[in-house]
PDB file of C-alpha atoms in Angstrom:
ATOM      1  CA  MET A   1    -131.569 363.884 -13.205  1.00 91.00           C
ATOM      2  CA  CYS A   2    -130.618 361.714 -10.025  1.00 94.00           C
ATOM      3  CA  ASN A   3    -132.493 358.406  -9.860  1.00 89.00           C
ATOM      4  CA  ASP A   4    -135.402 360.188 -12.394  1.00 89.00           C
ATOM      5  CA  TYR A   5    -135.453 363.166  -9.789  1.00 89.00           C
ATOM      6  CA  CYS A   6    -134.913 366.911 -11.069  1.00 94.00           C
ATOM      7  CA  THR A   7    -132.094 368.000  -8.577  1.00 96.00           C
ATOM      8  CA  ASN A   8    -129.686 369.981  -8.155  1.00 97.00           C
ATOM      9  CA  TYR A   9    -126.246 368.863  -7.223  1.00 96.00           C
ATOM     10  CA  GLN A  10    -124.775 372.291  -5.619  1.00 97.00           C
ATOM     11  CA  SER A  11    -127.568 372.718  -2.812  1.00 97.00           C
ATOM     12  CA  ASP A  12    -129.118 369.121  -2.495  1.00 97.00           C
ATOM     13  CA  LYS A  13    -128.223 367.423   1.176  1.00 96.00           C
ATOM     14  CA  PHE A  14    -128.965 364.106  -0.374  1.00 96.00           C
ATOM     15  CA  ASN A  15    -127.075 364.034  -3.224  1.00 97.00           C
ATOM     16  CA  CYS A  16    -124.660 366.921  -2.769  1.00 97.00           C
ATOM     17  CA  GLY A  17    -121.633 367.377  -5.570  1.00 96.00           C
ATOM     18  CA  ALA A  18    -122.877 363.834  -7.033  1.00 96.00           C
ATOM     19  CA  CYS A  19    -126.064 361.606  -7.396  1.00 97.00           C
ATOM     20  CA  GLY A  20    -126.452 359.554  -4.134  1.00 95.00           C
ATOM     21  CA  HIS A  21    -123.773 361.386  -2.426  1.00 96.00           C
ATOM     22  CA  SER A  22    -125.611 362.120   1.027  1.00 97.00           C
ATOM     23  CA  CYS A  23    -124.594 364.733   3.886  1.00 97.00           C
ATOM     24  CA  GLN A  24    -125.490 362.502   6.614  1.00 96.00           C
ATOM     25  CA  GLY A  25    -127.673 365.272   7.810  1.00 95.00           C
ATOM     26  CA  GLY A  26    -125.577 368.311   7.270  1.00 96.00           C
ATOM     27  CA  ASP A  27    -126.429 370.759   4.492  1.00 97.00           C
ATOM     28  CA  CYS A  28    -124.933 371.166   1.203  1.00 98.00           C
ATOM     29  CA  THR A  29    -123.139 374.333   0.102  1.00 97.00           C
ATOM     30  CA  ALA A  30    -121.847 374.663  -3.324  1.00 97.00           C
ATOM     31  CA  GLY A  31    -121.680 371.146  -4.023  1.00 96.00           C
ATOM     32  CA  VAL A  32    -119.936 370.638  -0.645  1.00 96.00           C
ATOM     33  CA  CYS A  33    -121.181 368.810   2.438  1.00 97.00           C
ATOM     34  CA  GLN A  34    -120.816 371.259   5.470  1.00 97.00           C
ATOM     35  CA  PRO A  35    -120.242 370.050   9.294  1.00 97.00           C
ATOM     36  CA  PHE A  36    -122.629 370.495  11.626  1.00 97.00           C
ATOM     37  CA  THR A  37    -123.239 369.826  15.573  1.00 97.00           C
ATOM     38  CA  LEU A  38    -124.483 366.687  16.653  1.00 97.00           C
ATOM     39  CA  ALA A  39    -124.553 367.436  20.402  1.00 96.00           C
ATOM     40  CA  THR A  40    -123.619 370.453  22.715  1.00 95.00           C
ATOM     41  CA  THR A  41    -121.083 369.656  25.793  1.00 92.00           C
ATOM     42  CA  SER A  42    -118.518 370.673  28.214  1.00 87.00           C
ATOM     43  CA  LYS A  43    -114.989 369.352  29.360  1.00 83.00           C
ATOM     44  CA  ALA A  44    -115.151 366.694  26.305  1.00 87.00           C
ATOM     45  CA  VAL A  45    -112.101 364.538  26.377  1.00 88.00           C
ATOM     46  CA  ASN A  46    -112.596 361.119  24.403  1.00 92.00           C
ATOM     47  CA  LEU A  47    -114.264 360.468  21.322  1.00 96.00           C
ATOM     48  CA  ALA A  48    -115.452 356.726  20.353  1.00 97.00           C
ATOM     49  CA  LEU A  49    -118.333 355.346  17.800  1.00 97.00           C
ATOM     50  CA  SER A  50    -120.680 352.147  18.297  1.00 96.00           C
ATOM     51  CA  SER A  51    -122.511 351.113  15.385  1.00 94.00           C
ATOM     52  CA  SER A  52    -125.321 353.429  15.868  1.00 94.00           C
ATOM     53  CA  ALA A  53    -124.241 355.765  18.138  1.00 97.00           C
ATOM     54  CA  VAL A  54    -121.226 358.530  19.045  1.00 98.00           C
ATOM     55  CA  LEU A  55    -119.557 357.920  22.542  1.00 97.00           C
ATOM     56  CA  TRP A  56    -117.722 360.837  24.388  1.00 95.00           C
ATOM     57  CA  THR A  57    -116.148 361.395  27.832  1.00 92.00           C
ATOM     58  CA  THR A  58    -117.450 364.499  29.503  1.00 88.00           C
ATOM     59  CA  GLY A  59    -116.392 365.327  33.197  1.00 78.00           C
ATOM     60  CA  GLY A  60    -117.041 362.233  35.140  1.00 81.00           C
ATOM     61  CA  SER A  61    -119.675 360.901  32.330  1.00 89.00           C
ATOM     62  CA  VAL A  62    -119.767 358.405  29.357  1.00 93.00           C
ATOM     63  CA  ALA A  63    -122.453 360.604  26.861  1.00 94.00           C
ATOM     64  CA  SER A  64    -123.766 358.797  23.610  1.00 96.00           C
ATOM     65  CA  VAL A  65    -125.721 360.712  20.638  1.00 97.00           C
ATOM     66  CA  PRO A  66    -127.218 358.566  18.230  1.00 97.00           C
ATOM     67  CA  SER A  67    -125.076 359.160  14.881  1.00 95.00           C
ATOM     68  CA  GLY A  68    -127.591 360.411  12.874  1.00 93.00           C
ATOM     69  CA  GLY A  69    -128.771 362.469  15.663  1.00 93.00           C
ATOM     70  CA  GLY A  70    -130.915 362.699  18.522  1.00 95.00           C
ATOM     71  CA  ALA A  71    -131.091 362.731  22.287  1.00 95.00           C
ATOM     72  CA  VAL A  72    -128.099 363.138  24.387  1.00 95.00           C
ATOM     73  CA  SER A  73    -127.918 360.185  27.101  1.00 93.00           C
ATOM     74  CA  TYR A  74    -125.735 358.991  29.600  1.00 92.00           C
ATOM     75  CA  LEU A  75    -123.981 355.799  30.223  1.00 92.00           C
ATOM     76  CA  SER A  76    -122.328 356.192  33.274  1.00 83.00           C
ATOM     77  CA  SER A  77    -121.509 358.810  35.583  1.00 74.00           C
ATOM     78  CA  ASN A  78    -119.213 359.054  38.897  1.00 62.00           C
ATOM     79  CA  SER A  79    -117.963 361.596  41.157  1.00 55.00           C
ATOM     80  CA  SER A  80    -114.193 361.720  40.049  1.00 61.00           C
ATOM     81  CA  GLY A  81    -114.992 363.999  37.390  1.00 64.00           C
ATOM     82  CA  CYS A  82    -112.145 362.755  35.442  1.00 79.00           C
ATOM     83  CA  LEU A  83    -112.545 359.587  32.828  1.00 85.00           C
ATOM     84  CA  LEU A  84    -109.568 358.833  30.650  1.00 85.00           C
ATOM     85  CA  GLY A  85    -109.768 356.974  27.382  1.00 90.00           C
ATOM     86  CA  LEU A  86    -112.194 355.431  25.730  1.00 94.00           C
ATOM     87  CA  ALA A  87    -113.167 352.203  23.788  1.00 96.00           C
ATOM     88  CA  THR A  88    -116.247 350.044  22.685  1.00 96.00           C
ATOM     89  CA  ASP A  89    -116.134 346.756  21.437  1.00 96.00           C
ATOM     90  CA  GLY A  90    -119.966 346.789  19.985  1.00 93.00           C
ATOM     91  CA  THR A  91    -121.507 345.676  23.528  1.00 96.00           C
ATOM     92  CA  ASN A  92    -119.873 348.000  25.879  1.00 97.00           C
ATOM     93  CA  ALA A  93    -117.808 351.046  26.505  1.00 97.00           C
ATOM     94  CA  TYR A  94    -114.688 350.991  28.434  1.00 96.00           C
ATOM     95  CA  SER A  95    -112.736 353.577  30.092  1.00 93.00           C
ATOM     96  CA  ILE A  96    -110.844 354.769  33.564  1.00 90.00           C
ATOM     97  CA  ASP A  97    -112.059 356.650  36.572  1.00 87.00           C
ATOM     98  CA  ILE A  98    -109.318 358.432  38.091  1.00 81.00           C
ATOM     99  CA  ILE A  99    -109.668 359.437  41.503  1.00 74.00           C
ATOM    100  CA  GLY A 100    -109.049 362.969  41.478  1.00 65.00           C
ATOM    101  CA  ASN A 101    -110.066 365.621  38.544  1.00 62.00           C
ATOM    102  CA  CYS A 102    -108.680 365.855  35.005  1.00 61.00           C
ATOM    103  CA  THR A 103    -106.651 369.513  36.209  1.00 59.00           C
ATOM    104  CA  THR A 104    -104.824 367.697  39.031  1.00 57.00           C
ATOM    105  CA  THR A 105    -101.074 368.245  38.300  1.00 53.00           C
ATOM    106  CA  PRO A 106     -99.679 365.904  38.516  1.00 54.00           C
ATOM    107  CA  TRP A 107    -103.118 363.346  37.732  1.00 53.00           C
ATOM    108  CA  LEU A 108    -103.685 360.888  40.123  1.00 51.00           C
ATOM    109  CA  LEU A 109    -102.831 357.350  39.353  1.00 65.00           C
ATOM    110  CA  SER A 110    -105.500 355.630  41.702  1.00 77.00           C
ATOM    111  CA  GLY A 111    -108.698 354.654  39.983  1.00 83.00           C
ATOM    112  CA  SER A 112    -110.634 351.755  38.061  1.00 89.00           C
ATOM    113  CA  LEU A 113    -111.050 350.431  34.735  1.00 93.00           C
ATOM    114  CA  PHE A 114    -114.894 349.952  34.258  1.00 94.00           C
ATOM    115  CA  SER A 115    -117.198 348.758  31.218  1.00 96.00           C
ATOM    116  CA  VAL A 116    -120.733 349.945  30.619  1.00 95.00           C
ATOM    117  CA  PRO A 117    -123.115 348.456  28.296  1.00 96.00           C
ATOM    118  CA  LEU A 118    -124.107 350.489  25.133  1.00 95.00           C
ATOM    119  CA  SER A 119    -127.427 350.111  25.606  1.00 89.00           C
ATOM    120  CA  GLY A 120    -127.421 351.156  29.117  1.00 84.00           C
ATOM    121  CA  GLY A 121    -127.197 349.505  32.380  1.00 84.00           C
ATOM    122  CA  THR A 122    -124.681 348.754  35.696  1.00 89.00           C
ATOM    123  CA  LYS A 123    -120.935 350.062  35.653  1.00 90.00           C
ATOM    124  CA  LYS A 124    -118.884 347.193  35.851  1.00 93.00           C
ATOM    125  CA  THR A 125    -115.477 347.276  37.327  1.00 94.00           C
ATOM    126  CA  ILE A 126    -113.014 345.167  35.484  1.00 96.00           C
ATOM    127  CA  ASP A 127    -109.890 346.267  37.508  1.00 92.00           C
ATOM    128  CA  ALA A 128    -109.026 348.449  40.630  1.00 90.00           C
ATOM    129  CA  SER A 129    -105.585 347.886  41.131  1.00 84.00           C
ATOM    130  CA  ALA A 130    -103.848 347.642  37.656  1.00 83.00           C
ATOM    131  CA  GLY A 131    -101.514 345.696  39.385  1.00 75.00           C
ATOM    132  CA  GLY A 132    -100.046 348.185  41.714  1.00 78.00           C
ATOM    133  CA  TYR A 133     -98.457 350.111  38.802  1.00 76.00           C
ATOM    134  CA  GLY A 134    -100.938 352.941  38.205  1.00 76.00           C
ATOM    135  CA  PHE A 135    -103.349 353.949  35.770  1.00 80.00           C
ATOM    136  CA  PRO A 136    -102.629 356.400  32.510  1.00 77.00           C
ATOM    137  CA  ASN A 137    -102.028 359.953  33.246  1.00 71.00           C
ATOM    138  CA  GLN A 138    -102.926 361.193  29.660  1.00 74.00           C
ATOM    139  CA  PRO A 139    -106.057 361.450  28.138  1.00 72.00           C
ATOM    140  CA  TYR A 140    -106.025 360.394  24.733  1.00 75.00           C
ATOM    141  CA  ARG A 141    -105.825 357.210  23.128  1.00 84.00           C
ATOM    142  CA  CYS A 142    -103.989 355.528  26.262  1.00 89.00           C
ATOM    143  CA  LEU A 143    -106.658 352.418  26.064  1.00 94.00           C
ATOM    144  CA  ALA A 144    -107.780 350.064  23.415  1.00 96.00           C
ATOM    145  CA  VAL A 145    -109.821 347.101  23.494  1.00 97.00           C
ATOM    146  CA  ASP A 146    -110.257 343.961  21.493  1.00 96.00           C
ATOM    147  CA  ALA A 147    -112.872 340.753  21.798  1.00 95.00           C
ATOM    148  CA  SER A 148    -110.994 339.016  25.317  1.00 96.00           C
ATOM    149  CA  ASN A 149    -109.131 342.155  26.791  1.00 97.00           C
ATOM    150  CA  VAL A 150    -108.557 345.612  27.469  1.00 97.00           C
ATOM    151  CA  TYR A 151    -105.027 347.337  27.194  1.00 96.00           C
ATOM    152  CA  PHE A 152    -103.253 350.488  28.650  1.00 92.00           C
ATOM    153  CA  THR A 153    -100.649 352.256  28.934  1.00 88.00           C
ATOM    154  CA  SER A 154     -99.279 353.998  32.399  1.00 80.00           C
ATOM    155  CA  PHE A 155     -96.731 356.847  31.461  1.00 74.00           C
ATOM    156  CA  ASP A 156     -95.294 357.951  34.641  1.00 68.00           C
ATOM    157  CA  ILE A 157     -95.041 354.218  35.958  1.00 71.00           C
ATOM    158  CA  GLY A 158     -93.517 352.676  32.406  1.00 79.00           C
ATOM    159  CA  TYR A 159     -95.983 349.646  31.799  1.00 86.00           C
ATOM    160  CA  VAL A 160     -98.163 348.042  29.288  1.00 91.00           C
ATOM    161  CA  LEU A 161    -101.235 346.026  30.748  1.00 92.00           C
ATOM    162  CA  GLN A 162    -103.546 343.593  29.500  1.00 95.00           C
ATOM    163  CA  VAL A 163    -106.618 343.239  31.464  1.00 95.00           C
ATOM    164  CA  ALA A 164    -108.795 340.198  30.896  1.00 97.00           C
ATOM    165  CA  LYS A 165    -112.751 341.634  30.367  1.00 96.00           C
ATOM    166  CA  ALA A 166    -113.793 338.181  31.933  1.00 93.00           C
ATOM    167  CA  ASP A 167    -112.346 338.332  35.306  1.00 94.00           C
ATOM    168  CA  GLY A 168    -109.753 340.958  35.580  1.00 94.00           C
ATOM    169  CA  LYS A 169    -106.681 339.044  35.250  1.00 94.00           C
ATOM    170  CA  GLU A 170    -103.736 341.224  34.972  1.00 92.00           C
ATOM    171  CA  THR A 171    -101.068 340.861  32.567  1.00 92.00           C
ATOM    172  CA  VAL A 172     -97.602 342.999  32.120  1.00 90.00           C
ATOM    173  CA  LEU A 173     -97.006 342.881  28.388  1.00 91.00           C
ATOM    174  CA  ALA A 174     -94.266 345.393  28.697  1.00 88.00           C
ATOM    175  CA  GLY A 175     -92.472 347.164  31.837  1.00 81.00           C
ATOM    176  CA  GLY A 176     -89.811 347.548  34.077  1.00 62.00           C
ATOM    177  CA  VAL A 177     -86.289 346.539  33.477  1.00 48.00           C
ATOM    178  CA  GLY A 178     -84.641 343.834  30.499  1.00 47.00           C
ATOM    179  CA  THR A 179     -86.316 342.937  27.533  1.00 46.00           C
ATOM    180  CA  LEU A 180     -89.485 344.029  28.597  1.00 55.00           C
ATOM    181  CA  GLY A 181     -88.478 347.372  29.196  1.00 58.00           C
ATOM    182  CA  ALA A 182     -91.243 349.912  28.061  1.00 59.00           C
ATOM    183  CA  GLY A 183     -89.601 353.372  28.758  1.00 67.00           C
ATOM    184  CA  ASP A 184     -92.296 355.910  28.580  1.00 76.00           C
ATOM    185  CA  PRO A 185     -95.714 354.196  26.691  1.00 84.00           C
ATOM    186  CA  ARG A 186     -98.197 356.658  25.434  1.00 85.00           C
ATOM    187  CA  ALA A 187    -100.361 355.762  22.651  1.00 90.00           C
ATOM    188  CA  ILE A 188    -102.114 352.310  22.099  1.00 94.00           C
ATOM    189  CA  THR A 189    -104.035 350.624  19.801  1.00 95.00           C
ATOM    190  CA  VAL A 190    -104.313 346.791  18.921  1.00 96.00           C
ATOM    191  CA  GLN A 191    -104.519 345.107  15.579  1.00 94.00           C
ATOM    192  CA  GLY A 192    -104.756 341.175  14.593  1.00 92.00           C
ATOM    193  CA  SER A 193    -102.480 339.523  17.164  1.00 95.00           C
ATOM    194  CA  PHE A 194    -100.549 342.440  18.488  1.00 96.00           C
ATOM    195  CA  VAL A 195    -100.259 345.514  20.761  1.00 96.00           C
ATOM    196  CA  TYR A 196     -98.642 348.287  19.411  1.00 95.00           C
ATOM    197  CA  PHE A 197     -97.706 351.528  21.605  1.00 93.00           C
ATOM    198  CA  ALA A 198     -95.675 354.410  21.706  1.00 89.00           C
ATOM    199  CA  ASP A 199     -92.725 355.070  23.871  1.00 84.00           C
ATOM    200  CA  ASP A 200     -91.013 357.954  24.399  1.00 78.00           C
ATOM    201  CA  ASP A 201     -87.762 356.857  24.783  1.00 73.00           C
ATOM    202  CA  ASP A 202     -87.990 354.051  21.881  1.00 79.00           C
ATOM    203  CA  GLY A 203     -90.652 355.158  19.419  1.00 85.00           C
ATOM    204  CA  VAL A 204     -93.555 352.788  18.064  1.00 90.00           C
ATOM    205  CA  ARG A 205     -93.013 348.983  19.511  1.00 90.00           C
ATOM    206  CA  GLN A 206     -95.006 346.092  19.183  1.00 93.00           C
ATOM    207  CA  VAL A 207     -95.581 343.331  21.794  1.00 94.00           C
ATOM    208  CA  PRO A 208     -97.340 339.933  20.898  1.00 95.00           C
ATOM    209  CA  ILE A 209    -100.818 339.824  23.035  1.00 94.00           C
ATOM    210  CA  GLY A 210    -100.577 337.873  26.036  1.00 84.00           C
ATOM    211  CA  GLY A 211     -97.112 338.484  26.269  1.00 88.00           C
ATOM    212  CA  GLY A 212     -93.872 338.401  24.615  1.00 89.00           C
ATOM    213  CA  SER A 213     -90.716 340.039  22.894  1.00 88.00           C
ATOM    214  CA  LEU A 214     -90.952 343.815  22.205  1.00 89.00           C
ATOM    215  CA  VAL A 215     -89.831 345.105  18.373  1.00 90.00           C
ATOM    216  CA  THR A 216     -89.346 348.737  17.835  1.00 89.00           C
ATOM    217  CA  LEU A 217     -90.838 349.292  14.187  1.00 90.00           C
ATOM    218  CA  ALA A 218     -90.554 352.471  14.141  1.00 83.00           C
ATOM    219  CA  PRO A 219     -87.587 354.314  16.220  1.00 81.00           C
ATOM    220  CA  THR A 220     -87.851 357.758  16.929  1.00 77.00           C
ATOM    221  CA  GLN A 221     -85.918 358.037  20.476  1.00 61.00           C
ATOM    222  CA  ASN A 222     -86.396 361.145  22.802  1.00 62.00           C
ATOM    223  CA  MET A 223     -89.922 362.125  20.821  1.00 73.00           C
ATOM    224  CA  VAL A 224     -93.149 362.269  21.435  1.00 78.00           C
ATOM    225  CA  ILE A 225     -96.047 360.385  20.292  1.00 82.00           C
ATOM    226  CA  ARG A 226     -99.041 360.695  21.874  1.00 81.00           C
ATOM    227  CA  TYR A 227    -101.748 359.503  18.753  1.00 90.00           C
ATOM    228  CA  LEU A 228    -101.260 356.187  16.755  1.00 93.00           C
ATOM    229  CA  ALA A 229    -103.325 354.184  14.747  1.00 95.00           C
ATOM    230  CA  THR A 230    -102.396 350.665  12.463  1.00 95.00           C
ATOM    231  CA  ASP A 231    -104.357 348.961   9.865  1.00 96.00           C
ATOM    232  CA  SER A 232    -102.919 345.067   8.507  1.00 93.00           C
ATOM    233  CA  ALA A 233     -99.895 347.068   6.746  1.00 95.00           C
ATOM    234  CA  ASN A 234     -98.937 350.202   8.744  1.00 95.00           C
ATOM    235  CA  LEU A 235     -98.966 352.581  11.411  1.00 95.00           C
ATOM    236  CA  TYR A 236     -99.707 356.097  11.551  1.00 96.00           C
ATOM    237  CA  TYR A 237     -98.350 358.396  14.106  1.00 94.00           C
ATOM    238  CA  VAL A 238     -98.290 362.353  14.435  1.00 92.00           C
ATOM    239  CA  LEU A 239     -94.425 363.104  15.302  1.00 89.00           C
ATOM    240  CA  GLY A 240     -93.959 366.792  16.217  1.00 88.00           C
ATOM    241  CA  GLY A 241     -96.584 367.918  14.367  1.00 92.00           C
ATOM    242  CA  ALA A 242     -96.119 365.461  11.267  1.00 94.00           C
ATOM    243  CA  VAL A 243     -98.091 362.776  10.357  1.00 96.00           C
ATOM    244  CA  THR A 244     -95.984 359.776   9.648  1.00 95.00           C
ATOM    245  CA  LYS A 245     -96.520 356.419   8.199  1.00 95.00           C
ATOM    246  CA  ALA A 246     -94.142 353.055   8.707  1.00 93.00           C
ATOM    247  CA  ALA A 247     -94.348 349.534   7.205  1.00 93.00           C
ATOM    248  CA  ILE A 248     -95.511 346.918   9.994  1.00 92.00           C
ATOM    249  CA  ALA A 249     -93.097 344.883   8.193  1.00 88.00           C
ATOM    250  CA  GLY A 250     -90.287 347.236   8.797  1.00 79.00           C
ATOM    251  CA  SER A 251     -89.495 350.465   6.368  1.00 77.00           C
ATOM    252  CA  THR A 252     -88.271 353.784   6.800  1.00 85.00           C
ATOM    253  CA  PRO A 253     -90.858 355.923   7.600  1.00 90.00           C
ATOM    254  CA  VAL A 254     -92.194 358.358   5.377  1.00 94.00           C
ATOM    255  CA  THR A 255     -93.488 362.145   6.474  1.00 95.00           C
ATOM    256  CA  LEU A 256     -97.083 362.574   4.793  1.00 97.00           C
ATOM    257  CA  VAL A 257     -98.158 365.849   5.925  1.00 96.00           C
ATOM    258  CA  THR A 258     -94.816 368.153   7.594  1.00 95.00           C
ATOM    259  CA  SER A 259     -96.581 370.177  10.153  1.00 95.00           C
ATOM    260  CA  GLY A 260     -99.877 371.433  11.337  1.00 95.00           C
ATOM    261  CA  ALA A 261    -101.267 367.704  13.207  1.00 95.00           C
ATOM    262  CA  THR A 262    -101.829 368.598  16.973  1.00 92.00           C
ATOM    263  CA  GLY A 263    -104.299 366.218  18.056  1.00 86.00           C
ATOM    264  CA  PRO A 264    -105.289 362.287  17.558  1.00 92.00           C
ATOM    265  CA  LEU A 265    -105.638 360.827  14.249  1.00 95.00           C
ATOM    266  CA  ALA A 266    -108.524 358.140  13.042  1.00 97.00           C
ATOM    267  CA  ILE A 267    -108.144 356.149   9.549  1.00 98.00           C
ATOM    268  CA  ASP A 268    -110.247 354.334   7.023  1.00 97.00           C
ATOM    269  CA  ALA A 269    -109.527 352.106   4.193  1.00 96.00           C
ATOM    270  CA  SER A 270    -107.985 354.663   2.156  1.00 97.00           C
ATOM    271  CA  ARG A 271    -107.462 358.000   3.923  1.00 98.00           C
ATOM    272  CA  ILE A 272    -105.895 359.568   7.511  1.00 98.00           C
ATOM    273  CA  TYR A 273    -107.918 362.091   9.134  1.00 98.00           C
ATOM    274  CA  TYR A 274    -106.382 364.359  11.525  1.00 97.00           C
ATOM    275  CA  LEU A 275    -107.035 367.609  13.764  1.00 97.00           C
ATOM    276  CA  GLY A 276    -104.688 370.685  13.231  1.00 96.00           C
ATOM    277  CA  ALA A 277    -105.154 373.661  15.773  1.00 95.00           C
ATOM    278  CA  SER A 278    -108.716 374.446  14.436  1.00 96.00           C
ATOM    279  CA  THR A 279    -108.919 372.355  11.508  1.00 97.00           C
ATOM    280  CA  VAL A 280    -109.876 368.792  10.640  1.00 98.00           C
ATOM    281  CA  MET A 281    -107.798 367.760   7.744  1.00 98.00           C
ATOM    282  CA  SER A 282    -107.546 364.273   5.508  1.00 98.00           C
ATOM    283  CA  ILE A 283    -105.110 362.887   3.253  1.00 98.00           C
ATOM    284  CA  ALA A 284    -104.567 359.819   1.412  1.00 98.00           C
ATOM    285  CA  LYS A 285    -102.669 356.842   3.122  1.00 97.00           C
ATOM    286  CA  THR A 286    -100.298 357.071   0.049  1.00 96.00           C
ATOM    287  CA  GLY A 287     -99.776 361.025   0.455  1.00 96.00           C
ATOM    288  CA  GLY A 288    -100.570 363.615  -1.888  1.00 96.00           C
ATOM    289  CA  THR A 289    -102.215 367.015  -0.930  1.00 97.00           C
ATOM    290  CA  ALA A 290    -104.268 367.387   2.246  1.00 97.00           C
ATOM    291  CA  VAL A 291    -107.796 368.252   2.108  1.00 96.00           C
ATOM    292  CA  THR A 292    -109.460 370.708   4.755  1.00 97.00           C
ATOM    293  CA  LEU A 293    -112.730 369.127   5.700  1.00 97.00           C
ATOM    294  CA  ALA A 294    -113.384 371.593   8.566  1.00 97.00           C
ATOM    295  CA  SER A 295    -112.106 375.187   9.648  1.00 96.00           C
ATOM    296  CA  GLY A 296    -112.623 377.504  12.693  1.00 95.00           C
ATOM    297  CA  GLN A 297    -113.307 374.639  15.200  1.00 96.00           C
ATOM    298  CA  THR A 298    -112.284 375.976  18.812  1.00 92.00           C
ATOM    299  CA  ASN A 299    -109.867 373.397  20.676  1.00 91.00           C
ATOM    300  CA  PRO A 300    -110.779 370.401  18.557  1.00 95.00           C
ATOM    301  CA  VAL A 301    -109.623 367.146  20.660  1.00 93.00           C
ATOM    302  CA  ASP A 302    -110.100 363.765  19.584  1.00 95.00           C
ATOM    303  CA  ILE A 303    -111.791 362.185  16.051  1.00 97.00           C
ATOM    304  CA  ALA A 304    -113.239 359.258  14.707  1.00 98.00           C
ATOM    305  CA  VAL A 305    -114.375 358.299  11.568  1.00 98.00           C
ATOM    306  CA  ASP A 306    -117.045 355.140   9.916  1.00 97.00           C
ATOM    307  CA  ALA A 307    -117.982 354.282   6.381  1.00 96.00           C
ATOM    308  CA  THR A 308    -119.903 357.590   5.847  1.00 97.00           C
ATOM    309  CA  SER A 309    -118.954 360.457   8.019  1.00 98.00           C
ATOM    310  CA  VAL A 310    -115.852 362.041  10.372  1.00 98.00           C
ATOM    311  CA  TYR A 311    -116.617 362.805  13.804  1.00 98.00           C
ATOM    312  CA  TRP A 312    -114.825 365.287  16.283  1.00 98.00           C
ATOM    313  CA  LEU A 313    -114.889 366.421  19.547  1.00 96.00           C
ATOM    314  CA  THR A 314    -114.474 370.229  20.379  1.00 93.00           C
ATOM    315  CA  ALA A 315    -114.111 371.488  23.977  1.00 83.00           C
ATOM    316  CA  THR A 316    -118.146 372.223  23.793  1.00 92.00           C
ATOM    317  CA  GLN A 317    -119.655 370.464  20.990  1.00 96.00           C
ATOM    318  CA  VAL A 318    -119.571 366.427  19.156  1.00 97.00           C
ATOM    319  CA  MET A 319    -119.220 367.443  15.202  1.00 98.00           C
ATOM    320  CA  LYS A 320    -119.543 365.516  12.261  1.00 98.00           C
ATOM    321  CA  ILE A 321    -119.233 366.117   8.297  1.00 98.00           C
ATOM    322  CA  ALA A 322    -120.145 363.391   5.877  1.00 98.00           C
ATOM    323  CA  LYS A 323    -117.174 362.233   4.044  1.00 96.00           C
TER     324      LYS A 323
END
């Protein structure tokens, strides 16, 4: 019995495994919620969530589908065929339109940072110059946003830039020589009063919003970190296939998963979600045994979580599974 209703926890998708555990649109098999396709796509690269929709970049467009399922819409389109990075602030989506295409090697660094309303509307260019330093040339996690600013890394040029949403004013947070030297920055995120970014030369670094001294929190000299997430206490990142945690206040990094992580990661209050070569995995922030949420996935490229579900992109699908 569940709420005075006779059911089977092994197959009831509204009470899967336990009373009240909904599969959020998916099926329930043997008491476990199953992954399902929210939308089909092509050339999918970046994933982000709003309060009611799943957003992703596909070719030269920002696409959207309701998180509960429904019709796909397109918030923006352009002729470049290449959008790098994707972030949301609850009102707008933000991305970088690169002049060229995503298969150009090396990728061209000319383009524009833009916003587009989540409800649909006119695309707005925020910054078309990047201060002359160049836009990112990596597709994943190179862009972050808070209430007032957009932040992005420029790997080849070696800069971390802050751009005001209101007027496009640019501030160099890291880059060049001396105390602001950034080396080769890749992944970036913002938490509280600080921006965190991964630098191939030095590791995970911290800089105050608005500028200030750089602090290296997790030294990993000459090791590539493309994927980074933070909460108020810790950094979580993928390093050489390992999922690693380090305290923001300073501590020896702890390896939670020794190998197999190949893509971006996402976090909620208690768990880390990450991608393998063909799997979607989860592990507690405190460590323990990793759990396989989905297998047989073809080229998973990005992942996000909300209060109830996990979402990820493959080369051709937007996928979802209930937690």
